[in-house]
Amino acid sequence: MEIKKTAVAGTLESSDIQIMLSQGESGIQIDLDSEVKAKFGLQIEEVITATLRQFGIKNAKVKAVDKGALDCVIKARTITVAQRALGTVEKPAWEVF
């Protein structure tokens, strides 16, 4: 699917992650800012990438600011930002859950 507009989901509060999603040109490019990037960065990026691929998104720019979010929170925020960017908020993608 093609991203229609830039979207944001999440907060900068503790145990959350803020994700901004916009159009990209060459795959899914993730710019991750996290205090635990050295230890959990690859896992965070994998959760974001896998969730976006479930939506059929192949090209995107992702800016993620992690504040210690668990995988379930990362997935929920990614689902939200993807639906906002695709303009499908009215039709939730239940199969992604």
PDB file of C-alpha atoms in Angstrom:
ATOM      1  CA  MET A   1       0.000   0.000   0.000  1.00  0.00           C
ATOM      2  CA  GLU A   2       1.070   3.559  -0.537  1.00  0.00           C
ATOM      3  CA  ILE A   3       1.385   6.082   2.254  1.00  0.00           C
ATOM      4  CA  LYS A   4      -1.000   8.989   1.638  1.00  0.00           C
ATOM      5  CA  LYS A   5       0.194  11.385   4.339  1.00  0.00           C
ATOM      6  CA  THR A   6       2.728  11.740   7.129  1.00  0.00           C
ATOM      7  CA  ALA A   7       1.355  10.502  10.439  1.00  0.00           C
ATOM      8  CA  VAL A   8       2.421  10.299  14.088  1.00  0.00           C
ATOM      9  CA  ALA A   9       1.395   7.960  16.904  1.00  0.00           C
ATOM     10  CA  GLY A  10       2.563   7.608  20.488  1.00  0.00           C
ATOM     11  CA  THR A  11       4.024   9.896  23.105  1.00  0.00           C
ATOM     12  CA  LEU A  12       7.378  10.719  24.611  1.00  0.00           C
ATOM     13  CA  GLU A  13       6.303   9.451  28.034  1.00  0.00           C
ATOM     14  CA  SER A  14       8.159   6.699  29.853  1.00  0.00           C
ATOM     15  CA  SER A  15       7.434   3.165  28.574  1.00  0.00           C
ATOM     16  CA  ASP A  16       6.055   4.490  25.262  1.00  0.00           C
ATOM     17  CA  ILE A  17       7.354   5.097  21.758  1.00  0.00           C
ATOM     18  CA  GLN A  18       6.553   7.892  19.320  1.00  0.00           C
ATOM     19  CA  ILE A  19       6.591   6.891  15.678  1.00  0.00           C
ATOM     20  CA  MET A  20       6.388   9.184  12.658  1.00  0.00           C
ATOM     21  CA  LEU A  21       5.741   7.548   9.298  1.00  0.00           C
ATOM     22  CA  SER A  22       6.144   9.203   5.906  1.00  0.00           C
ATOM     23  CA  GLN A  23       6.655   8.224   2.274  1.00  0.00           C
ATOM     24  CA  GLY A  24       9.934   6.593   1.389  1.00  0.00           C
ATOM     25  CA  GLU A  25      11.641   5.532  -1.792  1.00  0.00           C
ATOM     26  CA  SER A  26      13.956   2.607  -1.116  1.00  0.00           C
ATOM     27  CA  GLY A  27      12.601   0.147   1.404  1.00  0.00           C
ATOM     28  CA  ILE A  28      11.717   0.753   5.026  1.00  0.00           C
ATOM     29  CA  GLN A  29      14.276   3.107   6.550  1.00  0.00           C
ATOM     30  CA  ILE A  30      14.164   3.463  10.321  1.00  0.00           C
ATOM     31  CA  ASP A  31      15.799   6.276  12.273  1.00  0.00           C
ATOM     32  CA  LEU A  32      15.657   5.025  15.869  1.00  0.00           C
ATOM     33  CA  ASP A  33      16.436   7.175  18.888  1.00  0.00           C
ATOM     34  CA  SER A  34      16.534   5.061  22.042  1.00  0.00           C
ATOM     35  CA  GLU A  35      18.586   4.872  25.222  1.00  0.00           C
ATOM     36  CA  VAL A  36      18.487   1.081  24.874  1.00  0.00           C
ATOM     37  CA  LYS A  37      19.345   0.998  21.167  1.00  0.00           C
ATOM     38  CA  ALA A  38      22.586  -0.907  21.712  1.00  0.00           C
ATOM     39  CA  LYS A  39      20.765  -3.742  23.453  1.00  0.00           C
ATOM     40  CA  PHE A  40      17.266  -3.740  21.926  1.00  0.00           C
ATOM     41  CA  GLY A  41      17.560  -1.656  18.737  1.00  0.00           C
ATOM     42  CA  LEU A  42      17.406  -4.581  16.328  1.00  0.00           C
ATOM     43  CA  GLN A  43      14.328  -6.004  18.066  1.00  0.00           C
ATOM     44  CA  ILE A  44      12.543  -2.635  17.998  1.00  0.00           C
ATOM     45  CA  GLU A  45      13.311  -2.212  14.301  1.00  0.00           C
ATOM     46  CA  GLU A  46      12.159  -5.773  13.554  1.00  0.00           C
ATOM     47  CA  VAL A  47       8.781  -5.227  15.260  1.00  0.00           C
ATOM     48  CA  ILE A  48       8.240  -1.981  13.322  1.00  0.00           C
ATOM     49  CA  THR A  49       9.335  -3.494   9.990  1.00  0.00           C
ATOM     50  CA  ALA A  50       7.275  -6.681  10.372  1.00  0.00           C
ATOM     51  CA  THR A  51       4.153  -4.713  11.309  1.00  0.00           C
ATOM     52  CA  LEU A  52       4.517  -2.319   8.361  1.00  0.00           C
ATOM     53  CA  ARG A  53       4.994  -5.254   5.994  1.00  0.00           C
ATOM     54  CA  GLN A  54       1.732  -6.779   7.250  1.00  0.00           C
ATOM     55  CA  PHE A  55       0.072  -3.636   5.887  1.00  0.00           C
ATOM     56  CA  GLY A  56       1.824  -4.116   2.542  1.00  0.00           C
ATOM     57  CA  ILE A  57       4.047  -1.077   3.088  1.00  0.00           C
ATOM     58  CA  LYS A  58       7.328  -1.569   1.246  1.00  0.00           C
ATOM     59  CA  ASN A  59       8.736   1.960   1.132  1.00  0.00           C
ATOM     60  CA  ALA A  60       8.625   4.248   4.147  1.00  0.00           C
ATOM     61  CA  LYS A  61      10.659   6.582   6.310  1.00  0.00           C
ATOM     62  CA  VAL A  62      10.217   5.921  10.004  1.00  0.00           C
ATOM     63  CA  LYS A  63      11.379   8.165  12.838  1.00  0.00           C
ATOM     64  CA  ALA A  64      10.996   6.390  16.170  1.00  0.00           C
ATOM     65  CA  VAL A  65      11.770   7.824  19.603  1.00  0.00           C
ATOM     66  CA  ASP A  66      11.683   5.008  22.136  1.00  0.00           C
ATOM     67  CA  LYS A  67      11.265   5.556  25.858  1.00  0.00           C
ATOM     68  CA  GLY A  68      11.398   1.926  26.961  1.00  0.00           C
ATOM     69  CA  ALA A  69       8.334   0.543  25.186  1.00  0.00           C
ATOM     70  CA  LEU A  70       7.556  -3.160  25.235  1.00  0.00           C
ATOM     71  CA  ASP A  71       7.053  -5.029  21.942  1.00  0.00           C
ATOM     72  CA  CYS A  72       3.253  -4.964  22.298  1.00  0.00           C
ATOM     73  CA  VAL A  73       3.320  -1.162  22.652  1.00  0.00           C
ATOM     74  CA  ILE A  74       5.662  -0.804  19.682  1.00  0.00           C
ATOM     75  CA  LYS A  75       3.339  -2.940  17.555  1.00  0.00           C
ATOM     76  CA  ALA A  76       0.236  -1.025  18.683  1.00  0.00           C
ATOM     77  CA  ARG A  77       1.829   2.343  17.897  1.00  0.00           C
ATOM     78  CA  THR A  78       3.034   1.052  14.520  1.00  0.00           C
ATOM     79  CA  ILE A  79      -0.448  -0.208  13.639  1.00  0.00           C
ATOM     80  CA  THR A  80      -1.937   3.152  14.607  1.00  0.00           C
ATOM     81  CA  VAL A  81       0.567   5.228  12.642  1.00  0.00           C
ATOM     82  CA  ALA A  82       0.243   2.952   9.596  1.00  0.00           C
ATOM     83  CA  GLN A  83      -3.540   3.246   9.540  1.00  0.00           C
ATOM     84  CA  ARG A  84      -3.332   7.016   9.922  1.00  0.00           C
ATOM     85  CA  ALA A  85      -0.752   7.296   7.121  1.00  0.00           C
ATOM     86  CA  LEU A  86      -2.739   5.022   4.818  1.00  0.00           C
ATOM     87  CA  GLY A  87      -6.025   6.730   5.599  1.00  0.00           C
ATOM     88  CA  THR A  88      -7.664   3.491   6.772  1.00  0.00           C
ATOM     89  CA  VAL A  89      -8.548   4.479  10.335  1.00  0.00           C
ATOM     90  CA  GLU A  90     -12.244   3.787   9.698  1.00  0.00           C
ATOM     91  CA  LYS A  91     -11.475   0.195   8.632  1.00  0.00           C
ATOM     92  CA  PRO A  92      -9.165  -1.397  11.223  1.00  0.00           C
ATOM     93  CA  ALA A  93      -6.855  -4.112   9.901  1.00  0.00           C
ATOM     94  CA  TRP A  94      -7.809  -6.811  12.421  1.00  0.00           C
ATOM     95  CA  GLU A  95      -5.669  -9.418  10.662  1.00  0.00           C
ATOM     96  CA  VAL A  96      -2.540  -7.470  11.637  1.00  0.00           C
ATOM     97  CA  PHE A  97      -3.239  -8.034  15.329  1.00  0.00           C
TER      98      PHE A  97
END
